[in-house]
mmCIF file of C-alpha atoms in Angstrom:
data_model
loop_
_atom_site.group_PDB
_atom_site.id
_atom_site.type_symbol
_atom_site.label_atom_id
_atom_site.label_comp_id
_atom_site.label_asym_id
_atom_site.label_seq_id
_atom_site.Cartn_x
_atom_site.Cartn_y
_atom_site.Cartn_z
ATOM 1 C CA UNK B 1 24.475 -103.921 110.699
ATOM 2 C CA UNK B 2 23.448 -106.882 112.624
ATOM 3 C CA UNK B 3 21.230 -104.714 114.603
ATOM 4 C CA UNK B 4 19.612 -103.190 111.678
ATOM 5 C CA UNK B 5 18.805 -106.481 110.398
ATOM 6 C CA UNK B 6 16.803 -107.460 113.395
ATOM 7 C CA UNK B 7 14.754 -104.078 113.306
ATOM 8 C CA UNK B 8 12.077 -105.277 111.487
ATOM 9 C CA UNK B 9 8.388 -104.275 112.094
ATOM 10 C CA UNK B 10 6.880 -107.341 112.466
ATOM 11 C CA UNK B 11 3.324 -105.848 111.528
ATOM 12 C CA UNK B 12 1.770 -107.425 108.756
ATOM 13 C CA UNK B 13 2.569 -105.663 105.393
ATOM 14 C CA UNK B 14 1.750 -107.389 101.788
ATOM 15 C CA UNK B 15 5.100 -106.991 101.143
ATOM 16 C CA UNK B 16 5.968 -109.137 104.142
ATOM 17 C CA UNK B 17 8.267 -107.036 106.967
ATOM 18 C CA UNK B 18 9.787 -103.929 106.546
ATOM 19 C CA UNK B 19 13.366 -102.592 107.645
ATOM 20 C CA UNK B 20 13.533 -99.756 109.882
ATOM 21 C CA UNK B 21 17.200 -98.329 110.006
ATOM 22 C CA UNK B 22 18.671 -97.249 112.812
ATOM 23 C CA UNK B 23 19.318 -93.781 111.598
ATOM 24 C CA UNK B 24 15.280 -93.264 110.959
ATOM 25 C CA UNK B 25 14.854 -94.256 114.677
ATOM 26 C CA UNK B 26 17.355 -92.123 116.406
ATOM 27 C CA UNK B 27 15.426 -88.360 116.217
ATOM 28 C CA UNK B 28 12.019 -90.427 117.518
ATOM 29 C CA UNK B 29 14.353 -91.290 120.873
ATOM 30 C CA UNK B 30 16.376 -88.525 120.809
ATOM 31 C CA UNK B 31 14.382 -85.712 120.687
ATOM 32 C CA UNK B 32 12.085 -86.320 123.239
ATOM 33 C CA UNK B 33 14.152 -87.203 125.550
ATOM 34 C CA UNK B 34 16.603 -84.165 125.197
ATOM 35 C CA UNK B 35 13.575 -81.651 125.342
ATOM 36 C CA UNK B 36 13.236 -83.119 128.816
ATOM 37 C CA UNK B 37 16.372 -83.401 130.053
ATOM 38 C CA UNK B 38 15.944 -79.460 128.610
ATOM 39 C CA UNK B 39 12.390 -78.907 131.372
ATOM 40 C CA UNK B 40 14.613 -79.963 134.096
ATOM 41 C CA UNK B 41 16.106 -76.573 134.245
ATOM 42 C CA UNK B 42 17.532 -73.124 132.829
ATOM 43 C CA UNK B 43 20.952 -74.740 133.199
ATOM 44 C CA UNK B 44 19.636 -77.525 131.408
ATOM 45 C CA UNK B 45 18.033 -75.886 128.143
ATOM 46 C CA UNK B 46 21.143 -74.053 127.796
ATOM 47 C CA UNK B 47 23.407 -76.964 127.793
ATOM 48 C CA UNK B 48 20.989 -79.219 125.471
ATOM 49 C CA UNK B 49 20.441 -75.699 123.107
ATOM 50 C CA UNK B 50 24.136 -76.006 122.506
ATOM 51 C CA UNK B 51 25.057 -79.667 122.786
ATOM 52 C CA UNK B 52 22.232 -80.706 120.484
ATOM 53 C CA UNK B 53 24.073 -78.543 116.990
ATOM 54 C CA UNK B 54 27.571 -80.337 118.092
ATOM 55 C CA UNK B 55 25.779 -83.804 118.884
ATOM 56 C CA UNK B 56 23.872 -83.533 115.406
ATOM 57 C CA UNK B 57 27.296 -82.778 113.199
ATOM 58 C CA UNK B 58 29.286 -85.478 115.054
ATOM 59 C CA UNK B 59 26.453 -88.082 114.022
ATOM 60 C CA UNK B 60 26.606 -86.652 110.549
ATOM 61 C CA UNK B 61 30.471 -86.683 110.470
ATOM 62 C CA UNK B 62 31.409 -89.906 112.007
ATOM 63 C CA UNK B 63 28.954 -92.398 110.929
ATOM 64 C CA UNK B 64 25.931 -90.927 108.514
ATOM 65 C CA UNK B 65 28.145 -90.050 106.192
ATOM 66 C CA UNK B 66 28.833 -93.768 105.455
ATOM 67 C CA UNK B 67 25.041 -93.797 104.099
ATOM 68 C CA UNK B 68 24.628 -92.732 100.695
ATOM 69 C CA UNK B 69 21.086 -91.685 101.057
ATOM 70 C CA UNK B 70 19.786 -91.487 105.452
ATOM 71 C CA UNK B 71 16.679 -90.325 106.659
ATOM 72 C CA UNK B 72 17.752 -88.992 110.045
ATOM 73 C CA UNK B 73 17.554 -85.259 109.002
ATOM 74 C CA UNK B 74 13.903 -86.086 107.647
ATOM 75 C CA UNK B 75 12.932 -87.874 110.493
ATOM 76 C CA UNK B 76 14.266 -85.360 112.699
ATOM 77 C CA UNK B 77 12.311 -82.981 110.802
ATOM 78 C CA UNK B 78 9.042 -85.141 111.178
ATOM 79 C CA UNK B 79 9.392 -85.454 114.815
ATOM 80 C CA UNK B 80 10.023 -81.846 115.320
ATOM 81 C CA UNK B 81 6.777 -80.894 113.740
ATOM 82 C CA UNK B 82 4.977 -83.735 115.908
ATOM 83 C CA UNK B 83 6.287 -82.699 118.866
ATOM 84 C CA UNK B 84 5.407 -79.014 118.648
ATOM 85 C CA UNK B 85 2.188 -79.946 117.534
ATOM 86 C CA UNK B 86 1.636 -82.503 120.719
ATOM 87 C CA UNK B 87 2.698 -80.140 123.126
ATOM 88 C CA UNK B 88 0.796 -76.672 121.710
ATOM 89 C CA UNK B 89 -2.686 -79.097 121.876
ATOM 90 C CA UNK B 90 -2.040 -80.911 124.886
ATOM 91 C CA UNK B 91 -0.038 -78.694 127.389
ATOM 92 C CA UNK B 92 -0.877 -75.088 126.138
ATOM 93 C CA UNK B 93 -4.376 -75.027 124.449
ATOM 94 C CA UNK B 94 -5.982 -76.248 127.680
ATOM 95 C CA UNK B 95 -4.243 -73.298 129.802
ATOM 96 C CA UNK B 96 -7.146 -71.759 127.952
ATOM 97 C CA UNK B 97 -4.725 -68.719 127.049
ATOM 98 C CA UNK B 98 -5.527 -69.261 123.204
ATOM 99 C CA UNK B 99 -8.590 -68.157 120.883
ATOM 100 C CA UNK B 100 -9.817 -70.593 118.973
ATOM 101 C CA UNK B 101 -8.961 -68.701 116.182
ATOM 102 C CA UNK B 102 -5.778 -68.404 117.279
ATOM 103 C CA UNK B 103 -5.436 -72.214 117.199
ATOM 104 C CA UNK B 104 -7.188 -71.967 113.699
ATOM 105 C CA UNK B 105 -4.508 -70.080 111.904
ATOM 106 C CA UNK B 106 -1.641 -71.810 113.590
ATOM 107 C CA UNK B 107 -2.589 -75.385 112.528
ATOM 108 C CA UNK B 108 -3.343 -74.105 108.990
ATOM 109 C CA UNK B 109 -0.126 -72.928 108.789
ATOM 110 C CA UNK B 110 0.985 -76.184 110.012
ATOM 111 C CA UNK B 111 -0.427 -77.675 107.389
ATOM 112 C CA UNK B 112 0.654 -75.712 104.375
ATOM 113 C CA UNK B 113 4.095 -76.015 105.548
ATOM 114 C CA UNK B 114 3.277 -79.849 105.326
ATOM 115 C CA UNK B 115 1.848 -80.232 102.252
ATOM 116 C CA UNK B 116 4.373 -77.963 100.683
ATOM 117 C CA UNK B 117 7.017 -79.883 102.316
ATOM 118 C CA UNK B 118 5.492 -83.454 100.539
ATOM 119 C CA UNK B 119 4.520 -81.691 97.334
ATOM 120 C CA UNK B 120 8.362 -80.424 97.249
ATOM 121 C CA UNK B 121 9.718 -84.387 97.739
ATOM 122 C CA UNK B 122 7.353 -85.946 95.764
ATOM 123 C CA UNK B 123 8.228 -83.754 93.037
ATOM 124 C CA UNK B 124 11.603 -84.234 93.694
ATOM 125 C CA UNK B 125 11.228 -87.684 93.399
ATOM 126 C CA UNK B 126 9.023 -87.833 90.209
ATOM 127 C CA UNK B 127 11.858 -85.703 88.880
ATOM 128 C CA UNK B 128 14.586 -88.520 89.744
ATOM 129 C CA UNK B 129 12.428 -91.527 88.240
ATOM 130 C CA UNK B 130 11.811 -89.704 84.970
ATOM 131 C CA UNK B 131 15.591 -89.168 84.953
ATOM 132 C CA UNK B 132 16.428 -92.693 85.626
ATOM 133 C CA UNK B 133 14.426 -93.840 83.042
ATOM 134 C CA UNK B 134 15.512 -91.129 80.334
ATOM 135 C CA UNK B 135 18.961 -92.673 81.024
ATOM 136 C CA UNK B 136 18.289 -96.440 80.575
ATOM 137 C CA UNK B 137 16.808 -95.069 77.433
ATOM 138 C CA UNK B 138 19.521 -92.476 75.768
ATOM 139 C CA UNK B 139 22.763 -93.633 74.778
ATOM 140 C CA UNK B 140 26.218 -92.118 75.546
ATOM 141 C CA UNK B 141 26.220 -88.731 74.038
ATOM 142 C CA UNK B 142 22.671 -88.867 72.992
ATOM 143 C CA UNK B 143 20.691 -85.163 73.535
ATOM 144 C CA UNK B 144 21.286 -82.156 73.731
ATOM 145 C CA UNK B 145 23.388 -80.292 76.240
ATOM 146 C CA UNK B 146 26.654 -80.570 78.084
ATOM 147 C CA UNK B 147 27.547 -84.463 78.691
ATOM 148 C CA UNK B 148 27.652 -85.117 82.410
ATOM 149 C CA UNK B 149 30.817 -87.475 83.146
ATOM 150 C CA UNK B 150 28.930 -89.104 86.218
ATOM 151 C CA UNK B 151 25.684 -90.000 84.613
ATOM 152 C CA UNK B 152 26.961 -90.548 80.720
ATOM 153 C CA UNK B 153 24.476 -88.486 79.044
ATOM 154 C CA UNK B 154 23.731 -84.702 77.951
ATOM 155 C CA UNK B 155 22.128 -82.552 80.824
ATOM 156 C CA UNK B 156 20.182 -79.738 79.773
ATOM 157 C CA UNK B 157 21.883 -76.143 80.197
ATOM 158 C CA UNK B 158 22.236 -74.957 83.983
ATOM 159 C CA UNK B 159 21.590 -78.482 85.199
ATOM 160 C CA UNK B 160 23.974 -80.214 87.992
ATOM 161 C CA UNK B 161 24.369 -83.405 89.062
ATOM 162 C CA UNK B 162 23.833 -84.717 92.496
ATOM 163 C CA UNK B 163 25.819 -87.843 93.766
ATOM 164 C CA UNK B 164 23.044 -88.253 96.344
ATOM 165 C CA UNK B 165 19.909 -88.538 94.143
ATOM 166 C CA UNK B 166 22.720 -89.940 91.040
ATOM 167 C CA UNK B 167 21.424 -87.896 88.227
ATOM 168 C CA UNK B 168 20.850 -84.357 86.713
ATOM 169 C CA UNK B 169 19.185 -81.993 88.276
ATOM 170 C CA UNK B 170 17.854 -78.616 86.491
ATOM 171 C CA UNK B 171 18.543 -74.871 88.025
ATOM 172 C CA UNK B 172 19.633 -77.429 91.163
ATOM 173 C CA UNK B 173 19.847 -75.367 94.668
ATOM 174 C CA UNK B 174 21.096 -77.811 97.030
ATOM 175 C CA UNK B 175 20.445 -81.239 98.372
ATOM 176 C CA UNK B 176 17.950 -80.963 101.053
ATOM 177 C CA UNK B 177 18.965 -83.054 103.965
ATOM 178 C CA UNK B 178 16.148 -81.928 105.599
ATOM 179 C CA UNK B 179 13.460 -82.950 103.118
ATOM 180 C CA UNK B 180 15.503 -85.485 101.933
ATOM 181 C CA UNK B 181 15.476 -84.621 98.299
ATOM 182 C CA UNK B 182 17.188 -82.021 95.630
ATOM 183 C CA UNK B 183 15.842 -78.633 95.162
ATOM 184 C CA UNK B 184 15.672 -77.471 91.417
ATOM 185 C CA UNK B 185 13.183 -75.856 89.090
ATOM 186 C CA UNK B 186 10.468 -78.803 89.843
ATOM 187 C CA UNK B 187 9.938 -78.188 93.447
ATOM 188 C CA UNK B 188 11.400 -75.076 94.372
ATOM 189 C CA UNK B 189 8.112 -72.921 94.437
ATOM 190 C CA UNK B 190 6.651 -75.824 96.277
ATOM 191 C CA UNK B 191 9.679 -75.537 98.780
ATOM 192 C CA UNK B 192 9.516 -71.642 99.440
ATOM 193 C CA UNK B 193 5.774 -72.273 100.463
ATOM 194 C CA UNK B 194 7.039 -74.870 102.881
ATOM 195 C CA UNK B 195 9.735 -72.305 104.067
ATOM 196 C CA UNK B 196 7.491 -69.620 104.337
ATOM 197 C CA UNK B 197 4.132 -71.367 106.077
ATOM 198 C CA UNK B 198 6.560 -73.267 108.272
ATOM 199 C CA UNK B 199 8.254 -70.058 109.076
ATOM 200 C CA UNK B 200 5.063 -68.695 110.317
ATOM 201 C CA UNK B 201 3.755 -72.090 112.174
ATOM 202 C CA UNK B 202 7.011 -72.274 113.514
ATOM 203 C CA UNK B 203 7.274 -68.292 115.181
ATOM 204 C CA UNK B 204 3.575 -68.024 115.389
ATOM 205 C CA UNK B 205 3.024 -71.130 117.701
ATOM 206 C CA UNK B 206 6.356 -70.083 119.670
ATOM 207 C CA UNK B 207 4.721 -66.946 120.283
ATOM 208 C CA UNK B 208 1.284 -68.547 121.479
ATOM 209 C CA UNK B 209 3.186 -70.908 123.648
ATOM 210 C CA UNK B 210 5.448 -68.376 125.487
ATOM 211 C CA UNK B 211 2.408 -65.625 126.228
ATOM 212 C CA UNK B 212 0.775 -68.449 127.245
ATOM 213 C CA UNK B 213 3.270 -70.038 129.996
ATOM 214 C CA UNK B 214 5.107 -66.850 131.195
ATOM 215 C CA UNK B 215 3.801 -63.318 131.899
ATOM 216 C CA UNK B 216 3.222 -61.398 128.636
ATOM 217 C CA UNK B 217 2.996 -57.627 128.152
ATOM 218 C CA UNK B 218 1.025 -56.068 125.432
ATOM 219 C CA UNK B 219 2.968 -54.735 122.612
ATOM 220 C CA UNK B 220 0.914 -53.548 120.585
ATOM 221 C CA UNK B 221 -3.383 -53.683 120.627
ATOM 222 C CA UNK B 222 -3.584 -57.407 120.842
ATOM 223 C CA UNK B 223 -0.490 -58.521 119.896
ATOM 224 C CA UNK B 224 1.571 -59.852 123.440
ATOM 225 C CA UNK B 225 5.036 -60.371 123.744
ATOM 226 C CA UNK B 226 6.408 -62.282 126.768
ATOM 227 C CA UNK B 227 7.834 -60.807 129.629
ATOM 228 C CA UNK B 228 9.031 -62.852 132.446
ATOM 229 C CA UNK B 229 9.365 -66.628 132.272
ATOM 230 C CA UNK B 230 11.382 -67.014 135.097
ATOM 231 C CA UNK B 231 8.800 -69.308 136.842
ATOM 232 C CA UNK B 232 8.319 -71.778 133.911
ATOM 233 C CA UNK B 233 10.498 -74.444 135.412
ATOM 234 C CA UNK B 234 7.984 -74.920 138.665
ATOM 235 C CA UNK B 235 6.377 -77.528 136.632
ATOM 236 C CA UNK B 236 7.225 -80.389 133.674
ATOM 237 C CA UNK B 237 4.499 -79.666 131.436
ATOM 238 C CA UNK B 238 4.969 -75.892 131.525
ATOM 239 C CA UNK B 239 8.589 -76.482 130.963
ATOM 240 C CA UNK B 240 8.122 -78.413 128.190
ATOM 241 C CA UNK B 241 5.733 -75.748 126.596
ATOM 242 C CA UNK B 242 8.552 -73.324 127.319
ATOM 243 C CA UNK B 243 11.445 -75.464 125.345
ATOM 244 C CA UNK B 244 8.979 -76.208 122.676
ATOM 245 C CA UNK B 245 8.508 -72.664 122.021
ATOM 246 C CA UNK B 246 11.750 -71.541 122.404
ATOM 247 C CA UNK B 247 12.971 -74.461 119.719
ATOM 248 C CA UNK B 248 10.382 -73.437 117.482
ATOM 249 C CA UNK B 249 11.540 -69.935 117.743
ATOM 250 C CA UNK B 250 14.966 -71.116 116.883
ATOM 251 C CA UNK B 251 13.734 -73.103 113.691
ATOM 252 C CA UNK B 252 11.528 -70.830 112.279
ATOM 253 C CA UNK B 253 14.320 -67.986 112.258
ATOM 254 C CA UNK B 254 16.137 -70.494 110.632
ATOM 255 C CA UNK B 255 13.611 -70.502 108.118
ATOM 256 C CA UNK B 256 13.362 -66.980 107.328
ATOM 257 C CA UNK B 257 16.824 -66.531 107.063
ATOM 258 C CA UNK B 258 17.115 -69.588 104.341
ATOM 259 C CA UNK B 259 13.472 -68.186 102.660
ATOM 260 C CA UNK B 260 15.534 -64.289 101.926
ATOM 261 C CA UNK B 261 18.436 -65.983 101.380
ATOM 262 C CA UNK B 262 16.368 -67.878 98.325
ATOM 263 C CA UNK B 263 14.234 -64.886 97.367
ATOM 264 C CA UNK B 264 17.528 -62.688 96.646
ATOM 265 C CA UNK B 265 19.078 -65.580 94.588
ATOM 266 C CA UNK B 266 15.412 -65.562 92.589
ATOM 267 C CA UNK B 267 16.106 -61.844 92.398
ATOM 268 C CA UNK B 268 19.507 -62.270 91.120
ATOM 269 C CA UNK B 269 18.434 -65.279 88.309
ATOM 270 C CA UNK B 270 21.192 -67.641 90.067
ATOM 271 C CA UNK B 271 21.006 -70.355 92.470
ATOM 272 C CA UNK B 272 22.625 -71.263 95.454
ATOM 273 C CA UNK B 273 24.773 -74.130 93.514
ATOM 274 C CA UNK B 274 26.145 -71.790 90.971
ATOM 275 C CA UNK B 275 26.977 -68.853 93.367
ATOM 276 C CA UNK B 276 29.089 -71.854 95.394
ATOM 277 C CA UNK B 277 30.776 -73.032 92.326
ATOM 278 C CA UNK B 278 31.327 -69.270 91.259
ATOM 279 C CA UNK B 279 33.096 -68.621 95.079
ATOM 280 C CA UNK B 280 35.282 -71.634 94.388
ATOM 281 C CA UNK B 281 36.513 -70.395 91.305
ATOM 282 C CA UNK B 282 37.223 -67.288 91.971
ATOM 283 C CA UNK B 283 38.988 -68.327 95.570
ATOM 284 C CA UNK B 284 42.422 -68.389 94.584
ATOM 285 C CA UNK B 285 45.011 -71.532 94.737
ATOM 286 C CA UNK B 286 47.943 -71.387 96.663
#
């Protein structure tokens, strides 16, 4: 805490200095500096690939959870984005490998997945401020609706309540750690657009990357696949272009499993909250 209190940026703000926590800072060190410990070698990617999930969940277990609301997982989402963006049009659009059309359609794609990713928070986040204030305003038992024993007033049908964001939240999916912010009837078209651009930024700029830095056979027409990429650790940058792509790869199946997972829920008129609460109750007690 005493550190936290001295990380201040001294720039000057009309509100006077602002706090930056520790936990917003870590994924701006941390990242970078695993992707190149990652370029040093084949060894080295592998062991960071499968470090990184355990190092990420014993940060979450052992001291984020202590933080009622942190801004690691969006910061770490933040960077990601930056960093695959810095590398693709520094390192790899220079190899002259890409069409500028190409390049076109993959930072458009960055961009939707952007803006749907800040439509989907602020929404979230409109939705939160409207509830606070319905509260300060209603009574106990006021409304219509089941009453909700954590916020002390009557939720609409189908609505939730999440201990992170402290109030009611309608058709809720999940919390978000990601994003930072509930998903629920407000936001969740604008957060299948994120999934689903970001998806395709994500893949699509993996797949630029890796026909671009190792040896890529034709597939079909135009498309290219890569082939070998065995000499991709000769050099930094093209290592770096190399883990870049094969992180993005990662994330963006990632994504498409968690945009079909939330396309058959839509298909099923359920969310992901109710089909966990529905598995609990039917697991049996012993």
């Amino acid at each position: 805490m005493t550190v936290w209190e001295r990380l201040r940026n001294p720039c000057g703000w009309r509100a006077g200095a602002k706090q930056i926590s520790v936990d917003a800072m870590l994924p701006l060190l941390v990242i970078p500096i695993l992707a190149v410990i990652a370029a040093q070698a084949f060894l080295c990617t592998v062991v960071v690939f499968v470090v990184t999930p355990v190092l990420v969940y014993y940060l979450h277990h052992n001291f984020l959870r202590f933080l009622l609301r942190t801004k690691f997982f969006l910061m770490w989402t933040i960077t990601s984005v930056l960093m695959m963006m810095l590398v693709f049009e520094i390192s790899v659009v220079p190899l002259l490998e890409i069409l500028p059309e190409e390049n076109f359609v993959f930072i458009m794609c960055v961009v939707g997945g952007m803006w749907c990713g800040y439509r989907t928070k602020l929404h979230a986040d409109t939705t939160v401020q409207e509830a606070a204030v319905s509260i300060q305003s209603l009574e106990l038992g006021e409304g219509s609706g089941e009453l909700c024993v954590t916020c002390r007033r009557r939720a609409p049908p189908r609505a939730y309540h999440c201990r992170l964001c402290q109030t009611c939240i309608l058709n809720r999916e999940y919390h978000c750690k990601w994003l930072d912010c509930c998903i629920g009837s407000s936001n969740l078209k604008s957060y299948l657009g994120c999934l689903f651009f970001s998806a395709i930024a994500f893949i699509y700029g993996s797949n630029l990357t890796m026909t671009s830095v190792c040896h890529p056979f034709i597939l079909i027409g135009t498309v290219l696949l890569p082939d070998d990429c065995s000499d991709v650790y000769h050099q930094l940058d093209i290592a770096l272009c190399f883990v870049s792509a094969l992180y993005s790869l990662l994330v963006g199946l990632v994504l498409i499993c968690y945009l079909i997972y939330h396309l058959r829920l839509l298909y099923s008129n359920t969310t992901s909250n109710e089909r966990r609460l529905d598995i609990k109750n039917q697991s049996p007690n012993f």
